[in-house]
Coordinates of C-alpha atoms and ligand atoms in Angstrom, one line a residue:
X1 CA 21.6 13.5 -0.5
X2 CA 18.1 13.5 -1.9
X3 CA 17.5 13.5 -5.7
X4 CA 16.7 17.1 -6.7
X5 CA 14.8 16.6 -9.7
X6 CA 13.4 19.2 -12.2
X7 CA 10.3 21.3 -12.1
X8 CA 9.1 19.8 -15.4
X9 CA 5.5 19.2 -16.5
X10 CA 4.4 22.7 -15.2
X11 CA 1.2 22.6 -17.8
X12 CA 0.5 19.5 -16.8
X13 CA 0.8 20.6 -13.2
X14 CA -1.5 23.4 -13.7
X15 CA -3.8 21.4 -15.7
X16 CA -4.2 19.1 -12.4
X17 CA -4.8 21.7 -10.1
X18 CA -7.0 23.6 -12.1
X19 CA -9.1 20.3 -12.8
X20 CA -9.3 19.7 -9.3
X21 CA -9.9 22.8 -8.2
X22 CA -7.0 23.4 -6.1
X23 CA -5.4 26.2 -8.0
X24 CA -5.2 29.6 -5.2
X25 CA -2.7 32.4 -6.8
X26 CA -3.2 34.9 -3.8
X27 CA -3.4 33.6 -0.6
X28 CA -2.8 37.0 1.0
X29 CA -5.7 37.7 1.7
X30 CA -6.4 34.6 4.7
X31 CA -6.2 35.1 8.2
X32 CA -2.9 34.5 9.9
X33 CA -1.8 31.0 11.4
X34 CA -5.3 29.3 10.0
X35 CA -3.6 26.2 9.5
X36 CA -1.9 24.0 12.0
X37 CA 0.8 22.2 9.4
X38 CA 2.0 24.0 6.5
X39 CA 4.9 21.8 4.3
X40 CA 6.5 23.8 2.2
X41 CA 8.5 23.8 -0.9
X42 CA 7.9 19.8 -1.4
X43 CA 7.8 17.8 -4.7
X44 CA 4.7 17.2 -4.3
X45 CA 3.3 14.1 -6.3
X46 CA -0.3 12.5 -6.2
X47 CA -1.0 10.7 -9.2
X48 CA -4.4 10.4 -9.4
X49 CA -5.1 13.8 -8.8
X50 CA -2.2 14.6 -11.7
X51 CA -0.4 16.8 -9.3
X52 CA 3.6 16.4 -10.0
X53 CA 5.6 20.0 -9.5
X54 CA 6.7 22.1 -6.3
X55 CA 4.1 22.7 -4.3
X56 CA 3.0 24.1 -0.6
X57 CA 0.5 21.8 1.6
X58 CA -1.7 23.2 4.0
X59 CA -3.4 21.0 7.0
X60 CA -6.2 22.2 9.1
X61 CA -7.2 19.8 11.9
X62 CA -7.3 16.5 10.2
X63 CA -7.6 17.8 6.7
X64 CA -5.7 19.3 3.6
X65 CA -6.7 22.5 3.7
X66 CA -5.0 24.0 0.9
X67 CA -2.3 22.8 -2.1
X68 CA -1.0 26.0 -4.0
X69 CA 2.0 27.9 -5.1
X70 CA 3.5 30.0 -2.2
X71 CA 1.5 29.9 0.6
X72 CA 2.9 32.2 2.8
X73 CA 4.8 30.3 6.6
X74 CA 3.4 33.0 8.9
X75 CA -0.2 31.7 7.9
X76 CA 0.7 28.3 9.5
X77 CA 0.9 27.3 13.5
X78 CA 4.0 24.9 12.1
X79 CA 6.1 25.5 9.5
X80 CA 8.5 22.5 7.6
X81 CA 10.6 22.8 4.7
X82 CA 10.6 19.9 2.9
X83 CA 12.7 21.2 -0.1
X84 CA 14.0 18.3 -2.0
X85 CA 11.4 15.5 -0.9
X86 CA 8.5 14.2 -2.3
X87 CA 5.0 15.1 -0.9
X88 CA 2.7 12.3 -1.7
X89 CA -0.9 11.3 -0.1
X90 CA 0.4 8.5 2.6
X91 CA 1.2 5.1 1.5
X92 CA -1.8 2.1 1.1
X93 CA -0.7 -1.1 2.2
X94 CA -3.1 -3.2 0.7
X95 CA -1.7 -6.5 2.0
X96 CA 0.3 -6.8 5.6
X97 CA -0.9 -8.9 8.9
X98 CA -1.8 -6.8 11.4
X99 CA -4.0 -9.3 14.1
X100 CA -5.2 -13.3 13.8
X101 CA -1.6 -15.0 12.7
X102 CA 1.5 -15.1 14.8
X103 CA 3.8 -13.3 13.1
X104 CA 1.5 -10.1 13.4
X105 CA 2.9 -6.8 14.1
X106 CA 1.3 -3.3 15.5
X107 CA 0.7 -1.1 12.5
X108 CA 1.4 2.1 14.2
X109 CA 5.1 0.5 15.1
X110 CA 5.7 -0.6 11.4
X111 CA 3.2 1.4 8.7
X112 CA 3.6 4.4 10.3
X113 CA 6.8 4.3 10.7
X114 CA 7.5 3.9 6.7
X115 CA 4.9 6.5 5.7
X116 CA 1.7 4.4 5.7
X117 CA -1.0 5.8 7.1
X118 CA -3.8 2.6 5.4
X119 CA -3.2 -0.6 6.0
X120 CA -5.3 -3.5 5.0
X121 CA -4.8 -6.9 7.4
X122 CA -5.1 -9.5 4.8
X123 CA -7.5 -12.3 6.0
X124 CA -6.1 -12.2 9.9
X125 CA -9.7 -12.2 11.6
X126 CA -13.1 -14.0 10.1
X127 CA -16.4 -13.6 10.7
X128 CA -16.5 -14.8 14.0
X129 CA -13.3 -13.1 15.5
X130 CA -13.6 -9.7 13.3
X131 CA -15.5 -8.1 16.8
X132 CA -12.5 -8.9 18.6
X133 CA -10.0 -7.5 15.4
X134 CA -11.8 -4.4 16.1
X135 CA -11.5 -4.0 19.6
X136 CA -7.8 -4.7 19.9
X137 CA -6.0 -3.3 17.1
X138 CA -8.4 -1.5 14.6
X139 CA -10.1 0.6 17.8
X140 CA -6.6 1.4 19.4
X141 CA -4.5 2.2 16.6
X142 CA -3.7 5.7 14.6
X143 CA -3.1 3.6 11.8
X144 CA -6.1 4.0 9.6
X145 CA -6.8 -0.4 9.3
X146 CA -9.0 -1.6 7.0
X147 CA -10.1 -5.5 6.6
X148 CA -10.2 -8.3 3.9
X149 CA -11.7 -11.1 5.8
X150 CA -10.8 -14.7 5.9
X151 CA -13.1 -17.1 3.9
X152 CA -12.6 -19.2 6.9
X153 CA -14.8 -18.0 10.1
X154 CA -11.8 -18.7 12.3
X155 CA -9.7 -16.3 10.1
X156 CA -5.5 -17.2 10.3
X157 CA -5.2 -18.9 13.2
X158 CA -8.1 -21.7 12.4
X159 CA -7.1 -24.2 9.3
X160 CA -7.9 -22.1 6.3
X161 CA -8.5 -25.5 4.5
X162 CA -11.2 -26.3 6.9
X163 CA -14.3 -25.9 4.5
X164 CA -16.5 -26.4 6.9
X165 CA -15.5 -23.3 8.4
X166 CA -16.5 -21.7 5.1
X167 CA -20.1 -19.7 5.4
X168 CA -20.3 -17.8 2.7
X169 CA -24.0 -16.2 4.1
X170 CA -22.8 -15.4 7.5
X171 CA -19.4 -14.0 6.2
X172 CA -21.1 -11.3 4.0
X173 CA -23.0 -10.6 6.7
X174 CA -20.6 -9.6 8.5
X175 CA -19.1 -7.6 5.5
X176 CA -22.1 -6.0 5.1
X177 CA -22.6 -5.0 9.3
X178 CA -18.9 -3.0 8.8
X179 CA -18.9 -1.5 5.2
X180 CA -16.4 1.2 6.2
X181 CA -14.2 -1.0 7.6
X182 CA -14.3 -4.9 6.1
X183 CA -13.2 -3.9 2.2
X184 CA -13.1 -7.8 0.7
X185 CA -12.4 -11.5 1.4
X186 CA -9.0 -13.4 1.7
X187 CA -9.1 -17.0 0.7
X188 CA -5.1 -18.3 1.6
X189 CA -3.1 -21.4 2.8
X190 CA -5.6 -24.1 1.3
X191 CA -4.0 -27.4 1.4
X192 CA -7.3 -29.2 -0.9
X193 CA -7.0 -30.1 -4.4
X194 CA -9.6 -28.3 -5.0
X195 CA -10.8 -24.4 -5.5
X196 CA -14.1 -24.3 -2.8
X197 CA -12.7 -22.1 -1.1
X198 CA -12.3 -19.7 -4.1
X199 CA -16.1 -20.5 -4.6
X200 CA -17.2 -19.9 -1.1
X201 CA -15.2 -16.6 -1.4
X202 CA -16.7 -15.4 -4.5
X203 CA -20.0 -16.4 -3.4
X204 CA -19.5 -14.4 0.0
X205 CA -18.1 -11.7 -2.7
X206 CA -21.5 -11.3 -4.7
X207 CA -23.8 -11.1 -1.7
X208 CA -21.7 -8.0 0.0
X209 CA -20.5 -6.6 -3.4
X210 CA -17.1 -7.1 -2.2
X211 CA -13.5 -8.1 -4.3
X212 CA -11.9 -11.5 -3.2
X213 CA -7.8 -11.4 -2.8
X214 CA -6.3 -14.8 -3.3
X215 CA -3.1 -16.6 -2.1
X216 CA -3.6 -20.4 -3.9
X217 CA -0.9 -22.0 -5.3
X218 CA -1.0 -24.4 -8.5
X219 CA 1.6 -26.8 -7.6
X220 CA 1.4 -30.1 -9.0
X221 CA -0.2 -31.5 -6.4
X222 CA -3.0 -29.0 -6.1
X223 CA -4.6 -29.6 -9.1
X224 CA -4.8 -25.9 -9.8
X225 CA -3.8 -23.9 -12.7
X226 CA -3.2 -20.2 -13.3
X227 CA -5.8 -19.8 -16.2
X228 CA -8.5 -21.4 -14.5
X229 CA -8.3 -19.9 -11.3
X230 CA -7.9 -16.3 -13.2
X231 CA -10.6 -17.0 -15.9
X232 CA -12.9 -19.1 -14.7
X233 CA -13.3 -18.2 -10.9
X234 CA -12.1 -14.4 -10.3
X235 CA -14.5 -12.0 -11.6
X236 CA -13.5 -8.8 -12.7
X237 CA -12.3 -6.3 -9.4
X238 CA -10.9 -9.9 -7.7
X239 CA -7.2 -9.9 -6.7
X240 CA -4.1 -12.2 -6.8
X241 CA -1.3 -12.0 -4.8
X242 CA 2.1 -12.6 -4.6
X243 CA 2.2 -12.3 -8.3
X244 CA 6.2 -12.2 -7.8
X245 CA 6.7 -15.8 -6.5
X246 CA 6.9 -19.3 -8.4
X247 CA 4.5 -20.9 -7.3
X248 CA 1.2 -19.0 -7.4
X249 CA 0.8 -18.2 -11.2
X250 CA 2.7 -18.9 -13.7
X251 CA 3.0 -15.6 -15.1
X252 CA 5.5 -16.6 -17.6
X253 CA 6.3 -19.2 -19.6
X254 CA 9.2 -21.2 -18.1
X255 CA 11.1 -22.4 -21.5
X256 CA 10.3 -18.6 -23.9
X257 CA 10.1 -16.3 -21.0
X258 CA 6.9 -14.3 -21.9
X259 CA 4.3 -13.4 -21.0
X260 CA 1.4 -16.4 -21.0
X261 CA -1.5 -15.2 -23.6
X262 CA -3.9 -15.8 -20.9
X263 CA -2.7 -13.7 -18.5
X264 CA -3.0 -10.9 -21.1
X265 CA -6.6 -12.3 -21.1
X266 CA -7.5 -12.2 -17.3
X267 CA -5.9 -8.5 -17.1
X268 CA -8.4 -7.2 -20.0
X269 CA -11.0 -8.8 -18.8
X270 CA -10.3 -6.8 -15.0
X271 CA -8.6 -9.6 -12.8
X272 CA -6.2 -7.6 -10.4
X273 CA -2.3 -8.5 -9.6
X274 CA -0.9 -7.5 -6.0
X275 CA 2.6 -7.5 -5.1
X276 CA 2.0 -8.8 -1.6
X277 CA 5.8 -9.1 -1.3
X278 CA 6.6 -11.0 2.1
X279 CA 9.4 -13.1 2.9
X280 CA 8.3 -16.0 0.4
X281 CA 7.0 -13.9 -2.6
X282 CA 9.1 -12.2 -4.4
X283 CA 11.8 -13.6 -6.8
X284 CA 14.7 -11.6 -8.5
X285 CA 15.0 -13.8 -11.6
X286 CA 10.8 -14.2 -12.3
X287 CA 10.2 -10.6 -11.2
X288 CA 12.5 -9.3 -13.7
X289 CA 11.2 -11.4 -16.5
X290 CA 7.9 -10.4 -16.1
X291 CA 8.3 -6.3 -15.2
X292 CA 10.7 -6.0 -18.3
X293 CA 7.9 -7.0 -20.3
X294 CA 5.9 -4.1 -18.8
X295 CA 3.3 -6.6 -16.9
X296 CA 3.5 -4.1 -13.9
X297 CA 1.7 -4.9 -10.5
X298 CA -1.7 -3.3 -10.3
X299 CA -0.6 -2.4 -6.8
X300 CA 2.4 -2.3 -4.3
X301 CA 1.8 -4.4 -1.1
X302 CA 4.1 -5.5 1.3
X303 CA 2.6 -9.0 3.2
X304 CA 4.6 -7.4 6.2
X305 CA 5.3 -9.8 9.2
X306 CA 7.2 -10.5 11.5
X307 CA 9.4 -12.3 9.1
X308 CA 9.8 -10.5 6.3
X309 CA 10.1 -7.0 8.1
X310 CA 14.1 -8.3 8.8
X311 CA 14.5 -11.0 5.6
X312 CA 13.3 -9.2 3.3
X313 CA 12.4 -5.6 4.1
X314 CA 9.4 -5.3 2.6
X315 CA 7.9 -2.4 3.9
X316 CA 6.1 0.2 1.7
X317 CA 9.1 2.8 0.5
X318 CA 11.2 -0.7 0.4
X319 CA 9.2 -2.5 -1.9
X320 CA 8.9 0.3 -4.0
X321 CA 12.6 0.8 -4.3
X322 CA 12.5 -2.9 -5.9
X323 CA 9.8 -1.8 -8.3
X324 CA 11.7 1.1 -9.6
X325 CA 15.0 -1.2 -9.8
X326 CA 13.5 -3.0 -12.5
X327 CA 11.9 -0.1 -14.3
X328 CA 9.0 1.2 -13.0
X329 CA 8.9 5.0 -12.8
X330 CA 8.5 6.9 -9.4
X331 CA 5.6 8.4 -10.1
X332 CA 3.8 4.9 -11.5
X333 CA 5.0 3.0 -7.9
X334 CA 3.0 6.2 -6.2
X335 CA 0.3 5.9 -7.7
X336 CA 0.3 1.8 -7.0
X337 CA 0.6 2.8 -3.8
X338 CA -1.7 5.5 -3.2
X339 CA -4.8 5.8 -5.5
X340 CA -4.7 2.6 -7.2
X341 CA -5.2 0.7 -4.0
X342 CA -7.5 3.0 -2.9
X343 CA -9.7 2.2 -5.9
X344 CA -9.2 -1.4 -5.8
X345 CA -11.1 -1.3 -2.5
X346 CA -13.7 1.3 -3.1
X347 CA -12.1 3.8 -1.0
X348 CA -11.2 6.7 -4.1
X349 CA -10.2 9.1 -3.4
X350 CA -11.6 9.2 0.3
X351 CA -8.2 7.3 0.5
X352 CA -5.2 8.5 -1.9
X353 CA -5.3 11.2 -2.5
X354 CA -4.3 15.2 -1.2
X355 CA -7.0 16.7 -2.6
X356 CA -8.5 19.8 -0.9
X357 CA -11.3 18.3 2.1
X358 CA -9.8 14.8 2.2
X359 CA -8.2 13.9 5.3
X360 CA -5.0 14.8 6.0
X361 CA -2.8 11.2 5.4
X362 CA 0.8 12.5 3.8
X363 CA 4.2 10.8 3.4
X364 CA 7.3 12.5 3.2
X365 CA 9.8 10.7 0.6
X366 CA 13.2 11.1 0.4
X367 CA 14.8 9.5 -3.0
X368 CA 18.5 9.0 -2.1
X369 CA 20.9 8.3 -4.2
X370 CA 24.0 5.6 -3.0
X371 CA 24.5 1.7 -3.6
X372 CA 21.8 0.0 -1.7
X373 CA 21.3 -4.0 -2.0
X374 CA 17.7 -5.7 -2.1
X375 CA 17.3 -8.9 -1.1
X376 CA 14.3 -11.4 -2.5
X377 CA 13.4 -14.6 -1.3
X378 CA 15.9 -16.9 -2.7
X379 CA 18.5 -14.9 -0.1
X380 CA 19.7 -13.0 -3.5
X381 CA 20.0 -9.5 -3.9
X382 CA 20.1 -7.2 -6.9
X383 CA 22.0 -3.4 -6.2
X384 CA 20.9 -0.3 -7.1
X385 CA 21.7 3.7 -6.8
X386 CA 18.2 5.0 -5.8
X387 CA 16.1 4.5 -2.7
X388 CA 12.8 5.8 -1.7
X389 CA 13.1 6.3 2.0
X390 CA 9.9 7.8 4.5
X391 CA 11.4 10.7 6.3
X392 CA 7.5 12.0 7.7
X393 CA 4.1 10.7 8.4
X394 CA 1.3 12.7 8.7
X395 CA -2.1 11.0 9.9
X396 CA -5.0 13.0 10.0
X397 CA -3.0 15.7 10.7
X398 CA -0.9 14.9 13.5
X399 CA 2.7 14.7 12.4
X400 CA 3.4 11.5 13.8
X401 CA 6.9 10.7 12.4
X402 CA 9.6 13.7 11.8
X403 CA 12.9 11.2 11.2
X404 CA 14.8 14.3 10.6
X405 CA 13.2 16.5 13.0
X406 CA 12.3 18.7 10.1
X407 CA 9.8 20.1 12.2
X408 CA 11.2 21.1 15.6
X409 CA 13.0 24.6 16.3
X410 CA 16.7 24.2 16.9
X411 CA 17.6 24.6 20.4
X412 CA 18.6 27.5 22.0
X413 CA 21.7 26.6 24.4
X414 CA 21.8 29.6 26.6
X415 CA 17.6 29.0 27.1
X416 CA 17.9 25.2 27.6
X417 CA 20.9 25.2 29.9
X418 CA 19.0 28.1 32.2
X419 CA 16.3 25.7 31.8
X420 CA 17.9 22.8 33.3
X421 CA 19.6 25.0 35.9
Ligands
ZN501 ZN1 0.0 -12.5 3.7

């Protein structure tokens, strides 16, 4: 059964619409069937536009046409009641592998499917196998895919601790040939006690005006630590991932608990954290810790593979089930995965949002209620009673998932068995 929650927040509904523009009273007076998709009757939820209330959604080609109160069905080619879901502008993976690493999967098959419609392939291709990204997955798929690109020119599958692989000219460059489509740098995997990689990257970073987002663990034998890396090479915009594991920041103080001072520090002073959940990055006890404090991710990312797709689950609605288990509001875990990844890469609201004109990317959320388990990392789970669950995709426009055939006419048995006859 989905969650029916209240109509509250009405002024502040209004108030969002009416700042955006978006607010139509009578739509009478429009042509009939002028849009191809009309959802109706949907919580509908976009953040950073500050639209939270029951809503109708109308797409024209592969764009939201129209958001208002009672828009009337016969106006729309389609027709869907989504009564009791959520509405939101479709889901912004800002970290999954989608090309260049072997345990890459198809992003229509996975992001899709969970009511993704942006996905980012986290440092899969470099600069000198981006071309070939392009033409085999980013080209071919309905998936809008977006790029950080590996530090490394050989992207994932070369030795991202090969520095002499690192060419920081030629790799902004290359940012700077695809601006719509290469959105930062990934600098991952480095097995050198040292951060030139992180330098490369951030000198790559300020010749294309692009963020850096950073996998780098401070183990002992890295000579790395968390306050250098945050304070002394990120700049403000630049990323970290897999803020949720052991052994990439230290978040926390091990013996108190709490928060570390500095990492109070690097978020004031604009460093970014990313979920970037995977099969290795995300820990019950540390996670817990660290969100009861209110340190919330900056955004929701899944670091989906081929492994943690099955060990972990960590797609989109998953991973924001696991958010939500420890405290974090629904509507906070929509916007970290929907406008606030958007604006980490510059794409705001082009990307994000369901604003009248943009294009047409919409997930349809079910919040069930039952006893669900969530595993982490360490094979542990924690249970909870609520579950975010993608029941539809649109992607510019084209309703490309319908799990519960919301869409369809029921079938007619006396005209489907003459049919067959
Ligand atoms: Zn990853």
């Amino acid at each position: 059964m989905a969650r029916l929650l209240p109509f509250s927040a009405r002024g502040q509904l209004l108030k969002g619409l009416c700042a955006s523009g978006l607010l139509l009273l009578c739509s009478g007076a429009l042509s009939a069937q002028q849009y191809d998709l009309l959802i109706k009757n949907g919580h509908v939820l976009d953040p950073g536009s500050e639209i939270d209330g029951v809503l109708d959604v109308a797409v024209k080609g592969d764009a939201i046409a129209e958001i208002a109160l009672n828009i009337p069905a016969d106006q729309a080619k389609k027709t869907i009641d989504a009564t009791g879901l959520y509405v939101t502008p479709g889901l912004v993976d800002l970290h999954a592998h989608v090309f260049g690493y072997s345990g890459w999967l198809w992003p229509d098959d996975t992001q899709l499917l969970t009511g993704t419609t942006t996905v980012v392939d986290c440092g899969g291709s470099g600069w000198r196998t981006f071309e070939t990204f392009k033409k085999t997955v980013i080209d071919r798929s309905k998936t809008r895919v977006l790029a950080f690109l590996n530090v490394v020119g050989a992207g994932m599958v070369g030795t991202e601790s090969d520095i002499k692989d690192m060419d920081a000219e030629k790799l902004a460059a290359k940012i700077k040939e695809y601006p719509g489509l290469i959105v930062g740098i990934k600098c991952a995997h480095y097995g050198r006690p040292d951060y030139i990689n992180l330098e490369q990257a951030v000198k790559a970073g300020n010749i294309a005006g692009v963020p850096i987002i950073v996998d780098n663990s401070i183990l002992s034998n890295t000579d790395r630590d968390t306050k250098t890396k945050l304070l002394e090479y990120f700049r403000p915009g630049d990323i970290h991932t897999h803020m949720f594991n052991d052994r990439h920041l230290e978040i926390i103080d091990r013996f108190s608990g709490k928060i570390q001072p500095y990492m109070y520090e690097a978020r004031e002073k604009g460093r970014l954290l990313d979920v970037g959940h995977g099969a290795g990055s995300f820990v019950w006890p540390n996670a817990a810790k660290i969100m009861k404090q209110g340190f919330y991710p900056d955004t929701i990312s899944t670091d989906l593979h081929n492994s943690s797709i099955f060990t972990t689950k960590a797609d989109m609605p998953n991973v924001m089930s696991k958010m939500m288990a420890l405290g974090m509001s629904l509507k906070e875990a929509v916007f970290r995965s929907t406008a606030r990844p958007a604006q980490v890469i510059s794409k705001y609201p082009e990307i994000g949002s369901l604003a009248k004109g943009r294009t047409a990317d919409i997930a349809v959320l079910e919040l069930q209620d039952g006893y669900f388990g969530f595993a982490d990392s360490w094979g542990k789970k924690q249970t909870a009673t609520r579950r975010l669950h993608a029941v539809m995709t649109v992607r510019a426009g084209e309703l490309v998932l319908d799990e519960k055939g919301l869409g369809f006419p029921e079938w007619d048995t006396a005209g489907d068995y003459q049919r067959i006859e």
